[in-house]
Amino acid sequence: MPKANLHLHLTGAMRPSTLVELAAVHGLTVPPPLPMGEAHPWEAFQTRYDAARAAIRSAEDLHRVVTEAIEDNLADGCTWLEIQLDPTSYAPLLGGFEPVIETALDAMDGKPCGLVVASSWARPGEHATALARLAVRYTKVVGFGLSNDERRGSVPDFVEAFRITGEAGLISVPHGGFYEGAWHVKACVDQLKARRIGHGLTAMREARTVQHLADHQVALEVCPTSYPPLGVASYESLPIGDLLNAGVPVALGSDDPLLFGAGVAAQYVIAREVIGLSDKQLAAVATHSITSSAAPGDIKRNTVEAIETWCAKIH
Ligand SMILES: [Zn+2]
């Protein structure tokens, strides 16, 4: 099914084989993959994420990871891809924030792909503001995000950063409501002007927050394979059908395929076979993924049409 992947972190998009190769080239050891089928603390994933990040040591490495991520997502049926990049940790090796952003943009050139510059909930608001000022200088940067564990930051500290990017027309796509409750999702919408929320599933704990998302048509980027390994939700408990019924746009994303072992097409397979979504619901999700994206109008129109054709063909 044609679709957009709106939730993909650059480091987490790395192919496992590329991680092994880059680590060998740079003489690094990589921690063993976590056993699947059981929950692990956030730190266990963070350690592996940091090890993968350390394996990207040059502009050439970064260019390769972006290029392969685009190839993998096109092969998964994506007509549009948004890659989230926090330039902070790559900047010292590549000579500043600008070369990091420009290398990623260079690898995306001519591809159906947009860059989301992201800061981290774990860094100060001033750092996000500095990245925001930089992000708005590039026309091919389509959005601004905040990744990492939202418990490590405070929403008001990031208002200024999102004000700057919002005024420049970048869409606001922070992570929220992963660990914190429904209040956090609402705060991201009200204070950071979120157009989409990364995860945001705790919104379901409060009917008025769900209504708030529906009223403002704020999409949730749900990444099924990210929740069971972190012990926050089982597949069966994911409320995708309830969110759709409540009028909340839902887009499936792949988050960190390197850590969680699944690309975006696999998220749709899980949504159909394990979560039990109907083909009609899957088509709605795919449609939300493209309509909630920063894709150009012609890609949006063509994708919506192609999803309708897919539905007509399968029934
Ligand atoms: Zn994420």
PDB file of C-alpha atoms and ligand atoms in Angstrom:
ATOM      1  CA  MET A   1       0.000   0.000   0.000  1.00  0.00           C
ATOM      2  CA  PRO A   2       1.333   3.481  -0.851  1.00  0.00           C
ATOM      3  CA  LYS A   3       2.129   5.424   2.310  1.00  0.00           C
ATOM      4  CA  ALA A   4       4.390   7.982   3.984  1.00  0.00           C
ATOM      5  CA  ASN A   5       6.788   7.254   6.820  1.00  0.00           C
ATOM      6  CA  LEU A   6       6.746  10.303   9.059  1.00  0.00           C
ATOM      7  CA  HIS A   7       8.599   8.934  12.072  1.00  0.00           C
ATOM      8  CA  LEU A   8      12.121   7.748  11.379  1.00  0.00           C
ATOM      9  CA  HIS A   9      15.296   8.751  13.210  1.00  0.00           C
ATOM     10  CA  LEU A  10      18.400   8.905  11.090  1.00  0.00           C
ATOM     11  CA  THR A  11      20.627   6.827  13.369  1.00  0.00           C
ATOM     12  CA  GLY A  12      17.878   4.297  14.008  1.00  0.00           C
ATOM     13  CA  ALA A  13      17.348   3.960  10.261  1.00  0.00           C
ATOM     14  CA  MET A  14      20.808   2.441   9.785  1.00  0.00           C
ATOM     15  CA  ARG A  15      20.866  -1.051   8.285  1.00  0.00           C
ATOM     16  CA  PRO A  16      22.283  -3.599  10.777  1.00  0.00           C
ATOM     17  CA  SER A  17      24.793  -4.667   8.100  1.00  0.00           C
ATOM     18  CA  THR A  18      25.922  -1.046   7.670  1.00  0.00           C
ATOM     19  CA  LEU A  19      26.408  -0.694  11.432  1.00  0.00           C
ATOM     20  CA  VAL A  20      28.605  -3.790  11.462  1.00  0.00           C
ATOM     21  CA  GLU A  21      30.623  -2.499   8.483  1.00  0.00           C
ATOM     22  CA  LEU A  22      31.081   1.042   9.802  1.00  0.00           C
ATOM     23  CA  ALA A  23      31.984  -0.211  13.287  1.00  0.00           C
ATOM     24  CA  ALA A  24      34.631  -2.493  11.768  1.00  0.00           C
ATOM     25  CA  VAL A  25      36.054   0.308   9.609  1.00  0.00           C
ATOM     26  CA  HIS A  26      36.318   2.609  12.623  1.00  0.00           C
ATOM     27  CA  GLY A  27      37.555  -0.094  15.043  1.00  0.00           C
ATOM     28  CA  LEU A  28      34.486   0.119  17.314  1.00  0.00           C
ATOM     29  CA  THR A  29      32.712  -2.629  19.221  1.00  0.00           C
ATOM     30  CA  VAL A  30      28.927  -2.729  19.047  1.00  0.00           C
ATOM     31  CA  PRO A  31      26.822  -4.063  21.948  1.00  0.00           C
ATOM     32  CA  PRO A  32      24.895  -7.261  21.067  1.00  0.00           C
ATOM     33  CA  PRO A  33      21.262  -6.813  19.948  1.00  0.00           C
ATOM     34  CA  LEU A  34      18.722  -7.023  22.774  1.00  0.00           C
ATOM     35  CA  PRO A  35      16.765 -10.271  23.032  1.00  0.00           C
ATOM     36  CA  MET A  36      13.360  -9.768  21.371  1.00  0.00           C
ATOM     37  CA  GLY A  37      10.094 -10.689  23.020  1.00  0.00           C
ATOM     38  CA  GLU A  38      10.834  -9.117  26.405  1.00  0.00           C
ATOM     39  CA  ALA A  39      10.823  -5.566  27.806  1.00  0.00           C
ATOM     40  CA  HIS A  40      14.010  -3.630  28.491  1.00  0.00           C
ATOM     41  CA  PRO A  41      14.649  -0.266  30.184  1.00  0.00           C
ATOM     42  CA  TRP A  42      15.053   2.841  28.030  1.00  0.00           C
ATOM     43  CA  GLU A  43      18.779   2.966  28.866  1.00  0.00           C
ATOM     44  CA  ALA A  44      19.381  -0.427  27.200  1.00  0.00           C
ATOM     45  CA  PHE A  45      18.126   1.028  23.912  1.00  0.00           C
ATOM     46  CA  GLN A  46      19.884   4.337  24.476  1.00  0.00           C
ATOM     47  CA  THR A  47      23.237   2.528  24.870  1.00  0.00           C
ATOM     48  CA  ARG A  48      22.715   0.784  21.540  1.00  0.00           C
ATOM     49  CA  TYR A  49      21.517   3.964  19.896  1.00  0.00           C
ATOM     50  CA  ASP A  50      24.622   5.802  21.137  1.00  0.00           C
ATOM     51  CA  ALA A  51      26.860   3.002  19.802  1.00  0.00           C
ATOM     52  CA  ALA A  52      25.211   3.276  16.374  1.00  0.00           C
ATOM     53  CA  ARG A  53      25.607   7.046  16.444  1.00  0.00           C
ATOM     54  CA  ALA A  54      29.306   6.664  17.237  1.00  0.00           C
ATOM     55  CA  ALA A  55      29.747   4.542  14.098  1.00  0.00           C
ATOM     56  CA  ILE A  56      28.855   7.540  11.882  1.00  0.00           C
ATOM     57  CA  ARG A  57      32.141   9.433  11.861  1.00  0.00           C
ATOM     58  CA  SER A  58      32.260  11.254   8.531  1.00  0.00           C
ATOM     59  CA  ALA A  59      30.090  13.049   6.015  1.00  0.00           C
ATOM     60  CA  GLU A  60      30.492   9.987   3.789  1.00  0.00           C
ATOM     61  CA  ASP A  61      29.075   7.700   6.525  1.00  0.00           C
ATOM     62  CA  LEU A  62      26.162  10.054   7.118  1.00  0.00           C
ATOM     63  CA  HIS A  63      25.424  10.348   3.388  1.00  0.00           C
ATOM     64  CA  ARG A  64      25.399   6.546   3.096  1.00  0.00           C
ATOM     65  CA  VAL A  65      22.976   6.076   6.005  1.00  0.00           C
ATOM     66  CA  VAL A  66      20.535   8.658   4.589  1.00  0.00           C
ATOM     67  CA  THR A  67      20.763   7.162   1.079  1.00  0.00           C
ATOM     68  CA  GLU A  68      20.118   3.621   2.365  1.00  0.00           C
ATOM     69  CA  ALA A  69      17.237   4.790   4.575  1.00  0.00           C
ATOM     70  CA  ILE A  70      15.554   6.338   1.526  1.00  0.00           C
ATOM     71  CA  GLU A  71      16.128   3.158  -0.524  1.00  0.00           C
ATOM     72  CA  ASP A  72      14.660   0.966   2.242  1.00  0.00           C
ATOM     73  CA  ASN A  73      11.578   3.142   2.649  1.00  0.00           C
ATOM     74  CA  LEU A  74      10.924   3.373  -1.098  1.00  0.00           C
ATOM     75  CA  ALA A  75      11.157  -0.442  -1.181  1.00  0.00           C
ATOM     76  CA  ASP A  76       8.557  -0.490   1.638  1.00  0.00           C
ATOM     77  CA  GLY A  77       6.083   1.379  -0.574  1.00  0.00           C
ATOM     78  CA  CYS A  78       6.683   4.901   0.703  1.00  0.00           C
ATOM     79  CA  THR A  79       5.878   7.752  -1.647  1.00  0.00           C
ATOM     80  CA  TRP A  80       7.201  10.242   0.912  1.00  0.00           C
ATOM     81  CA  LEU A  81       9.616  10.022   3.809  1.00  0.00           C
ATOM     82  CA  GLU A  82      10.508  12.399   6.621  1.00  0.00           C
ATOM     83  CA  ILE A  83      13.812  11.730   8.351  1.00  0.00           C
ATOM     84  CA  GLN A  84      14.428  13.186  11.772  1.00  0.00           C
ATOM     85  CA  LEU A  85      17.976  14.329  12.454  1.00  0.00           C
ATOM     86  CA  ASP A  86      19.453  15.799  15.620  1.00  0.00           C
ATOM     87  CA  PRO A  87      22.736  17.278  14.333  1.00  0.00           C
ATOM     88  CA  THR A  88      24.150  17.793  17.847  1.00  0.00           C
ATOM     89  CA  SER A  89      26.256  14.679  18.297  1.00  0.00           C
ATOM     90  CA  TYR A  90      27.556  14.592  14.696  1.00  0.00           C
ATOM     91  CA  ALA A  91      28.556  18.260  14.677  1.00  0.00           C
ATOM     92  CA  PRO A  92      31.977  17.896  16.376  1.00  0.00           C
ATOM     93  CA  LEU A  93      33.081  15.242  13.852  1.00  0.00           C
ATOM     94  CA  LEU A  94      31.730  16.971  10.745  1.00  0.00           C
ATOM     95  CA  GLY A  95      32.755  20.491  11.693  1.00  0.00           C
ATOM     96  CA  GLY A  96      29.518  22.053  12.952  1.00  0.00           C
ATOM     97  CA  PHE A  97      25.734  21.791  12.672  1.00  0.00           C
ATOM     98  CA  GLU A  98      25.637  23.139   9.111  1.00  0.00           C
ATOM     99  CA  PRO A  99      27.744  20.389   7.478  1.00  0.00           C
ATOM    100  CA  VAL A 100      25.558  17.754   9.186  1.00  0.00           C
ATOM    101  CA  ILE A 101      22.327  19.264   7.881  1.00  0.00           C
ATOM    102  CA  GLU A 102      23.807  19.966   4.446  1.00  0.00           C
ATOM    103  CA  THR A 103      25.148  16.401   4.077  1.00  0.00           C
ATOM    104  CA  ALA A 104      21.711  14.978   4.884  1.00  0.00           C
ATOM    105  CA  LEU A 105      20.011  17.415   2.489  1.00  0.00           C
ATOM    106  CA  ASP A 106      22.518  16.533  -0.221  1.00  0.00           C
ATOM    107  CA  ALA A 107      21.696  12.806   0.130  1.00  0.00           C
ATOM    108  CA  MET A 108      17.967  13.654  -0.076  1.00  0.00           C
ATOM    109  CA  ASP A 109      18.296  15.847  -3.149  1.00  0.00           C
ATOM    110  CA  GLY A 110      15.790  14.879  -5.828  1.00  0.00           C
ATOM    111  CA  LYS A 111      14.202  12.167  -3.638  1.00  0.00           C
ATOM    112  CA  PRO A 112      10.654  12.224  -2.196  1.00  0.00           C
ATOM    113  CA  CYS A 113      11.988  13.069   1.202  1.00  0.00           C
ATOM    114  CA  GLY A 114      11.999  15.914   3.751  1.00  0.00           C
ATOM    115  CA  LEU A 115      14.289  16.631   6.673  1.00  0.00           C
ATOM    116  CA  VAL A 116      13.025  17.210  10.195  1.00  0.00           C
ATOM    117  CA  VAL A 117      15.646  18.865  12.373  1.00  0.00           C
ATOM    118  CA  ALA A 118      15.206  17.733  15.963  1.00  0.00           C
ATOM    119  CA  SER A 119      16.528  18.729  19.332  1.00  0.00           C
ATOM    120  CA  SER A 120      16.172  16.599  22.456  1.00  0.00           C
ATOM    121  CA  TRP A 121      13.921  16.836  25.503  1.00  0.00           C
ATOM    122  CA  ALA A 122      17.110  16.125  27.464  1.00  0.00           C
ATOM    123  CA  ARG A 123      18.910  19.284  26.283  1.00  0.00           C
ATOM    124  CA  PRO A 124      18.187  22.873  27.377  1.00  0.00           C
ATOM    125  CA  GLY A 125      15.569  24.990  25.625  1.00  0.00           C
ATOM    126  CA  GLU A 126      18.350  27.359  24.482  1.00  0.00           C
ATOM    127  CA  HIS A 127      19.928  24.514  22.521  1.00  0.00           C
ATOM    128  CA  ALA A 128      16.615  23.832  20.748  1.00  0.00           C
ATOM    129  CA  THR A 129      16.295  27.548  20.009  1.00  0.00           C
ATOM    130  CA  ALA A 130      19.764  27.598  18.408  1.00  0.00           C
ATOM    131  CA  LEU A 131      18.877  24.588  16.236  1.00  0.00           C
ATOM    132  CA  ALA A 132      15.543  26.202  15.335  1.00  0.00           C
ATOM    133  CA  ARG A 133      17.308  29.353  14.096  1.00  0.00           C
ATOM    134  CA  LEU A 134      19.532  27.159  11.949  1.00  0.00           C
ATOM    135  CA  ALA A 135      16.715  24.914  10.656  1.00  0.00           C
ATOM    136  CA  VAL A 136      14.715  27.831   9.240  1.00  0.00           C
ATOM    137  CA  ARG A 137      17.618  28.812   6.967  1.00  0.00           C
ATOM    138  CA  TYR A 138      17.093  25.706   4.789  1.00  0.00           C
ATOM    139  CA  THR A 139      14.075  25.501   2.507  1.00  0.00           C
ATOM    140  CA  LYS A 140      14.266  21.688   2.374  1.00  0.00           C
ATOM    141  CA  VAL A 141      13.938  21.362   6.146  1.00  0.00           C
ATOM    142  CA  VAL A 142      10.221  20.681   6.520  1.00  0.00           C
ATOM    143  CA  GLY A 143       9.750  20.275  10.253  1.00  0.00           C
ATOM    144  CA  PHE A 144      11.123  20.670  13.740  1.00  0.00           C
ATOM    145  CA  GLY A 145      10.998  17.955  16.399  1.00  0.00           C
ATOM    146  CA  LEU A 146      12.018  17.047  19.925  1.00  0.00           C
ATOM    147  CA  SER A 147      13.124  13.487  20.517  1.00  0.00           C
ATOM    148  CA  ASN A 148      14.297  11.389  23.477  1.00  0.00           C
ATOM    149  CA  ASP A 149      12.542  10.779  26.818  1.00  0.00           C
ATOM    150  CA  GLU A 150      10.043  13.605  27.383  1.00  0.00           C
ATOM    151  CA  ARG A 151      10.368  13.214  31.176  1.00  0.00           C
ATOM    152  CA  ARG A 152      13.777  14.860  30.902  1.00  0.00           C
ATOM    153  CA  GLY A 153      12.483  18.250  29.738  1.00  0.00           C
ATOM    154  CA  SER A 154       9.787  20.812  30.417  1.00  0.00           C
ATOM    155  CA  VAL A 155       7.365  21.952  27.703  1.00  0.00           C
ATOM    156  CA  PRO A 156       7.590  25.745  28.344  1.00  0.00           C
ATOM    157  CA  ASP A 157      11.374  25.653  27.815  1.00  0.00           C
ATOM    158  CA  PHE A 158      10.816  24.824  24.128  1.00  0.00           C
ATOM    159  CA  VAL A 159       8.102  27.350  23.256  1.00  0.00           C
ATOM    160  CA  GLU A 160      10.603  29.825  21.767  1.00  0.00           C
ATOM    161  CA  ALA A 161      12.194  27.218  19.457  1.00  0.00           C
ATOM    162  CA  PHE A 162       8.816  26.134  18.060  1.00  0.00           C
ATOM    163  CA  ARG A 163       7.701  29.764  17.714  1.00  0.00           C
ATOM    164  CA  ILE A 164      10.701  30.418  15.440  1.00  0.00           C
ATOM    165  CA  THR A 165      10.165  27.327  13.286  1.00  0.00           C
ATOM    166  CA  GLY A 166       6.393  27.790  13.209  1.00  0.00           C
ATOM    167  CA  GLU A 167       6.705  31.352  11.901  1.00  0.00           C
ATOM    168  CA  ALA A 168       8.980  30.043   9.144  1.00  0.00           C
ATOM    169  CA  GLY A 169       6.356  27.479   8.080  1.00  0.00           C
ATOM    170  CA  LEU A 170       8.041  24.346   9.462  1.00  0.00           C
ATOM    171  CA  ILE A 171       5.618  21.854  10.939  1.00  0.00           C
ATOM    172  CA  SER A 172       5.891  21.153  14.664  1.00  0.00           C
ATOM    173  CA  VAL A 173       6.395  17.436  15.354  1.00  0.00           C
ATOM    174  CA  PRO A 174       7.604  16.836  18.931  1.00  0.00           C
ATOM    175  CA  HIS A 175       7.626  13.447  20.641  1.00  0.00           C
ATOM    176  CA  GLY A 176       5.142  13.459  23.525  1.00  0.00           C
ATOM    177  CA  GLY A 177       2.883  11.317  25.661  1.00  0.00           C
ATOM    178  CA  PHE A 178       5.156   8.274  25.603  1.00  0.00           C
ATOM    179  CA  TYR A 179       5.725   8.116  29.358  1.00  0.00           C
ATOM    180  CA  GLU A 180       4.004  11.309  30.523  1.00  0.00           C
ATOM    181  CA  GLY A 181       0.205  11.419  30.670  1.00  0.00           C
ATOM    182  CA  ALA A 182      -2.460  12.973  28.454  1.00  0.00           C
ATOM    183  CA  TRP A 183      -1.607  16.424  29.860  1.00  0.00           C
ATOM    184  CA  HIS A 184       1.715  16.236  28.036  1.00  0.00           C
ATOM    185  CA  VAL A 185       0.080  15.631  24.655  1.00  0.00           C
ATOM    186  CA  LYS A 186      -2.257  18.575  25.207  1.00  0.00           C
ATOM    187  CA  ALA A 187       0.672  20.792  26.294  1.00  0.00           C
ATOM    188  CA  CYS A 188       2.555  19.921  23.085  1.00  0.00           C
ATOM    189  CA  VAL A 189      -0.486  20.917  21.018  1.00  0.00           C
ATOM    190  CA  ASP A 190      -1.267  24.101  22.941  1.00  0.00           C
ATOM    191  CA  GLN A 191       2.232  25.376  23.722  1.00  0.00           C
ATOM    192  CA  LEU A 192       4.420  23.921  20.955  1.00  0.00           C
ATOM    193  CA  LYS A 193       1.668  24.115  18.295  1.00  0.00           C
ATOM    194  CA  ALA A 194       2.244  20.451  17.410  1.00  0.00           C
ATOM    195  CA  ARG A 195       0.716  19.408  14.068  1.00  0.00           C
ATOM    196  CA  ARG A 196       1.745  15.830  14.776  1.00  0.00           C
ATOM    197  CA  ILE A 197       2.901  14.104  17.949  1.00  0.00           C
ATOM    198  CA  GLY A 198       5.506  11.359  18.006  1.00  0.00           C
ATOM    199  CA  HIS A 199       3.678   8.487  19.798  1.00  0.00           C
ATOM    200  CA  GLY A 200       1.240  10.440  22.040  1.00  0.00           C
ATOM    201  CA  LEU A 201      -0.646   7.291  23.040  1.00  0.00           C
ATOM    202  CA  THR A 202      -1.258   8.420  26.625  1.00  0.00           C
ATOM    203  CA  ALA A 203      -3.783  10.872  25.109  1.00  0.00           C
ATOM    204  CA  MET A 204      -6.182   7.907  25.264  1.00  0.00           C
ATOM    205  CA  ARG A 205      -6.293   8.212  29.064  1.00  0.00           C
ATOM    206  CA  GLU A 206      -8.334  11.412  28.833  1.00  0.00           C
ATOM    207  CA  ALA A 207     -11.385  11.785  26.564  1.00  0.00           C
ATOM    208  CA  ARG A 208     -11.046  15.568  26.322  1.00  0.00           C
ATOM    209  CA  THR A 209      -7.453  15.263  25.060  1.00  0.00           C
ATOM    210  CA  VAL A 210      -8.567  12.822  22.365  1.00  0.00           C
ATOM    211  CA  GLN A 211     -11.279  15.318  21.418  1.00  0.00           C
ATOM    212  CA  HIS A 212      -8.659  18.095  21.386  1.00  0.00           C
ATOM    213  CA  LEU A 213      -6.539  16.087  18.906  1.00  0.00           C
ATOM    214  CA  ALA A 214      -9.585  15.422  16.732  1.00  0.00           C
ATOM    215  CA  ASP A 215     -10.734  19.070  16.861  1.00  0.00           C
ATOM    216  CA  HIS A 216      -7.308  20.331  15.776  1.00  0.00           C
ATOM    217  CA  GLN A 217      -6.630  17.342  13.450  1.00  0.00           C
ATOM    218  CA  VAL A 218      -3.303  16.690  15.155  1.00  0.00           C
ATOM    219  CA  ALA A 219      -1.971  13.339  13.965  1.00  0.00           C
ATOM    220  CA  LEU A 220      -0.357  10.743  16.194  1.00  0.00           C
ATOM    221  CA  GLU A 221       2.689   8.994  14.741  1.00  0.00           C
ATOM    222  CA  VAL A 222       2.206   5.504  16.143  1.00  0.00           C
ATOM    223  CA  CYS A 223       5.156   3.115  15.838  1.00  0.00           C
ATOM    224  CA  PRO A 224       3.849  -0.321  16.956  1.00  0.00           C
ATOM    225  CA  THR A 225       7.198  -2.088  17.320  1.00  0.00           C
ATOM    226  CA  SER A 226       8.539   0.594  19.702  1.00  0.00           C
ATOM    227  CA  TYR A 227       6.171  -0.127  22.602  1.00  0.00           C
ATOM    228  CA  PRO A 228       6.396  -3.802  23.668  1.00  0.00           C
ATOM    229  CA  PRO A 229      10.236  -3.793  23.971  1.00  0.00           C
ATOM    230  CA  LEU A 230      10.051  -0.739  26.257  1.00  0.00           C
ATOM    231  CA  GLY A 231       7.172  -2.198  28.260  1.00  0.00           C
ATOM    232  CA  VAL A 232       4.813   0.738  27.630  1.00  0.00           C
ATOM    233  CA  ALA A 233       2.108  -1.140  25.678  1.00  0.00           C
ATOM    234  CA  SER A 234       1.383  -4.512  24.103  1.00  0.00           C
ATOM    235  CA  TYR A 235       0.361  -4.783  20.446  1.00  0.00           C
ATOM    236  CA  GLU A 236      -3.136  -5.853  21.472  1.00  0.00           C
ATOM    237  CA  SER A 237      -3.605  -2.778  23.677  1.00  0.00           C
ATOM    238  CA  LEU A 238      -2.647  -0.237  20.987  1.00  0.00           C
ATOM    239  CA  PRO A 239      -5.771   1.932  20.541  1.00  0.00           C
ATOM    240  CA  ILE A 240      -5.379   2.689  16.834  1.00  0.00           C
ATOM    241  CA  GLY A 241      -8.985   1.699  15.997  1.00  0.00           C
ATOM    242  CA  ASP A 242     -10.351   3.777  18.888  1.00  0.00           C
ATOM    243  CA  LEU A 243      -8.318   6.804  17.819  1.00  0.00           C
ATOM    244  CA  LEU A 244      -9.588   6.499  14.234  1.00  0.00           C
ATOM    245  CA  ASN A 245     -13.165   6.153  15.478  1.00  0.00           C
ATOM    246  CA  ALA A 246     -12.685   9.304  17.569  1.00  0.00           C
ATOM    247  CA  GLY A 247     -11.583  11.208  14.446  1.00  0.00           C
ATOM    248  CA  VAL A 248      -7.881  11.444  15.348  1.00  0.00           C
ATOM    249  CA  PRO A 249      -5.530  11.073  12.356  1.00  0.00           C
ATOM    250  CA  VAL A 250      -3.079   8.197  12.916  1.00  0.00           C
ATOM    251  CA  ALA A 251       0.065   7.581  10.850  1.00  0.00           C
ATOM    252  CA  LEU A 252       2.229   4.502  11.310  1.00  0.00           C
ATOM    253  CA  GLY A 253       5.962   5.111  11.541  1.00  0.00           C
ATOM    254  CA  SER A 254       9.006   2.937  12.051  1.00  0.00           C
ATOM    255  CA  ASP A 255      10.918   5.039  14.635  1.00  0.00           C
ATOM    256  CA  ASP A 256      14.206   3.051  14.907  1.00  0.00           C
ATOM    257  CA  PRO A 257      14.221  -0.078  12.694  1.00  0.00           C
ATOM    258  CA  LEU A 258      17.816  -0.732  13.766  1.00  0.00           C
ATOM    259  CA  LEU A 259      16.729  -1.155  17.390  1.00  0.00           C
ATOM    260  CA  PHE A 260      13.240  -2.583  17.002  1.00  0.00           C
ATOM    261  CA  GLY A 261      13.839  -4.739  13.942  1.00  0.00           C
ATOM    262  CA  ALA A 262      11.024  -3.541  11.678  1.00  0.00           C
ATOM    263  CA  GLY A 263      10.579  -1.037   8.851  1.00  0.00           C
ATOM    264  CA  VAL A 264       7.377   0.784   7.995  1.00  0.00           C
ATOM    265  CA  ALA A 265       5.796  -1.982   5.877  1.00  0.00           C
ATOM    266  CA  ALA A 266       6.209  -4.350   8.846  1.00  0.00           C
ATOM    267  CA  GLN A 267       4.283  -1.868  11.035  1.00  0.00           C
ATOM    268  CA  TYR A 268       1.325  -2.220   8.643  1.00  0.00           C
ATOM    269  CA  VAL A 269       1.628  -6.012   8.726  1.00  0.00           C
ATOM    270  CA  ILE A 270       1.509  -5.958  12.544  1.00  0.00           C
ATOM    271  CA  ALA A 271      -1.397  -3.494  12.480  1.00  0.00           C
ATOM    272  CA  ARG A 272      -3.337  -5.867  10.218  1.00  0.00           C
ATOM    273  CA  GLU A 273      -2.372  -9.278  11.588  1.00  0.00           C
ATOM    274  CA  VAL A 274      -1.793  -8.664  15.294  1.00  0.00           C
ATOM    275  CA  ILE A 275      -3.724  -5.486  16.134  1.00  0.00           C
ATOM    276  CA  GLY A 276      -6.578  -6.527  13.813  1.00  0.00           C
ATOM    277  CA  LEU A 277      -7.089  -3.393  11.739  1.00  0.00           C
ATOM    278  CA  SER A 278      -9.295  -3.847   8.672  1.00  0.00           C
ATOM    279  CA  ASP A 279      -8.059  -2.964   5.191  1.00  0.00           C
ATOM    280  CA  LYS A 280     -10.334   0.084   5.312  1.00  0.00           C
ATOM    281  CA  GLN A 281      -8.696   1.210   8.577  1.00  0.00           C
ATOM    282  CA  LEU A 282      -5.229   0.560   7.129  1.00  0.00           C
ATOM    283  CA  ALA A 283      -6.135   2.665   4.105  1.00  0.00           C
ATOM    284  CA  ALA A 284      -7.308   5.438   6.455  1.00  0.00           C
ATOM    285  CA  VAL A 285      -3.991   5.267   8.314  1.00  0.00           C
ATOM    286  CA  ALA A 286      -2.009   5.384   5.065  1.00  0.00           C
ATOM    287  CA  THR A 287      -4.112   8.346   3.905  1.00  0.00           C
ATOM    288  CA  HIS A 288      -3.495  10.178   7.199  1.00  0.00           C
ATOM    289  CA  SER A 289       0.219   9.518   6.831  1.00  0.00           C
ATOM    290  CA  ILE A 290       0.378  11.430   3.563  1.00  0.00           C
ATOM    291  CA  THR A 291      -2.171  14.147   4.357  1.00  0.00           C
ATOM    292  CA  SER A 292      -0.433  14.905   7.688  1.00  0.00           C
ATOM    293  CA  SER A 293       2.955  15.118   5.994  1.00  0.00           C
ATOM    294  CA  ALA A 294       4.932  18.036   4.620  1.00  0.00           C
ATOM    295  CA  ALA A 295       4.957  16.451   1.145  1.00  0.00           C
ATOM    296  CA  PRO A 296       4.367  18.667  -1.909  1.00  0.00           C
ATOM    297  CA  GLY A 297       0.750  18.847  -3.098  1.00  0.00           C
ATOM    298  CA  ASP A 298       1.248  16.636  -6.172  1.00  0.00           C
ATOM    299  CA  ILE A 299       2.771  13.798  -4.097  1.00  0.00           C
ATOM    300  CA  LYS A 300      -0.125  14.089  -1.629  1.00  0.00           C
ATOM    301  CA  ARG A 301      -2.764  13.946  -4.389  1.00  0.00           C
ATOM    302  CA  ASN A 302      -1.099  11.067  -6.247  1.00  0.00           C
ATOM    303  CA  THR A 303      -0.649   9.050  -3.047  1.00  0.00           C
ATOM    304  CA  VAL A 304      -4.259   9.500  -1.919  1.00  0.00           C
ATOM    305  CA  GLU A 305      -5.381   8.363  -5.381  1.00  0.00           C
ATOM    306  CA  ALA A 306      -3.013   5.379  -5.317  1.00  0.00           C
ATOM    307  CA  ILE A 307      -4.380   4.315  -1.903  1.00  0.00           C
ATOM    308  CA  GLU A 308      -7.914   4.447  -3.318  1.00  0.00           C
ATOM    309  CA  THR A 309      -6.776   2.317  -6.260  1.00  0.00           C
ATOM    310  CA  TRP A 310      -5.179  -0.164  -3.819  1.00  0.00           C
ATOM    311  CA  CYS A 311      -8.485  -0.413  -1.921  1.00  0.00           C
ATOM    312  CA  ALA A 312     -10.517  -0.877  -5.103  1.00  0.00           C
ATOM    313  CA  LYS A 313      -8.131  -3.598  -6.297  1.00  0.00           C
ATOM    314  CA  ILE A 314      -8.127  -5.569  -3.040  1.00  0.00           C
ATOM    315  CA  HIS A 315     -11.951  -5.578  -2.738  1.00  0.00           C
TER     316      HIS A 315
HETATM  317 ZN    ZN B   1      10.973   8.536  17.830  1.00  0.00          ZN
END
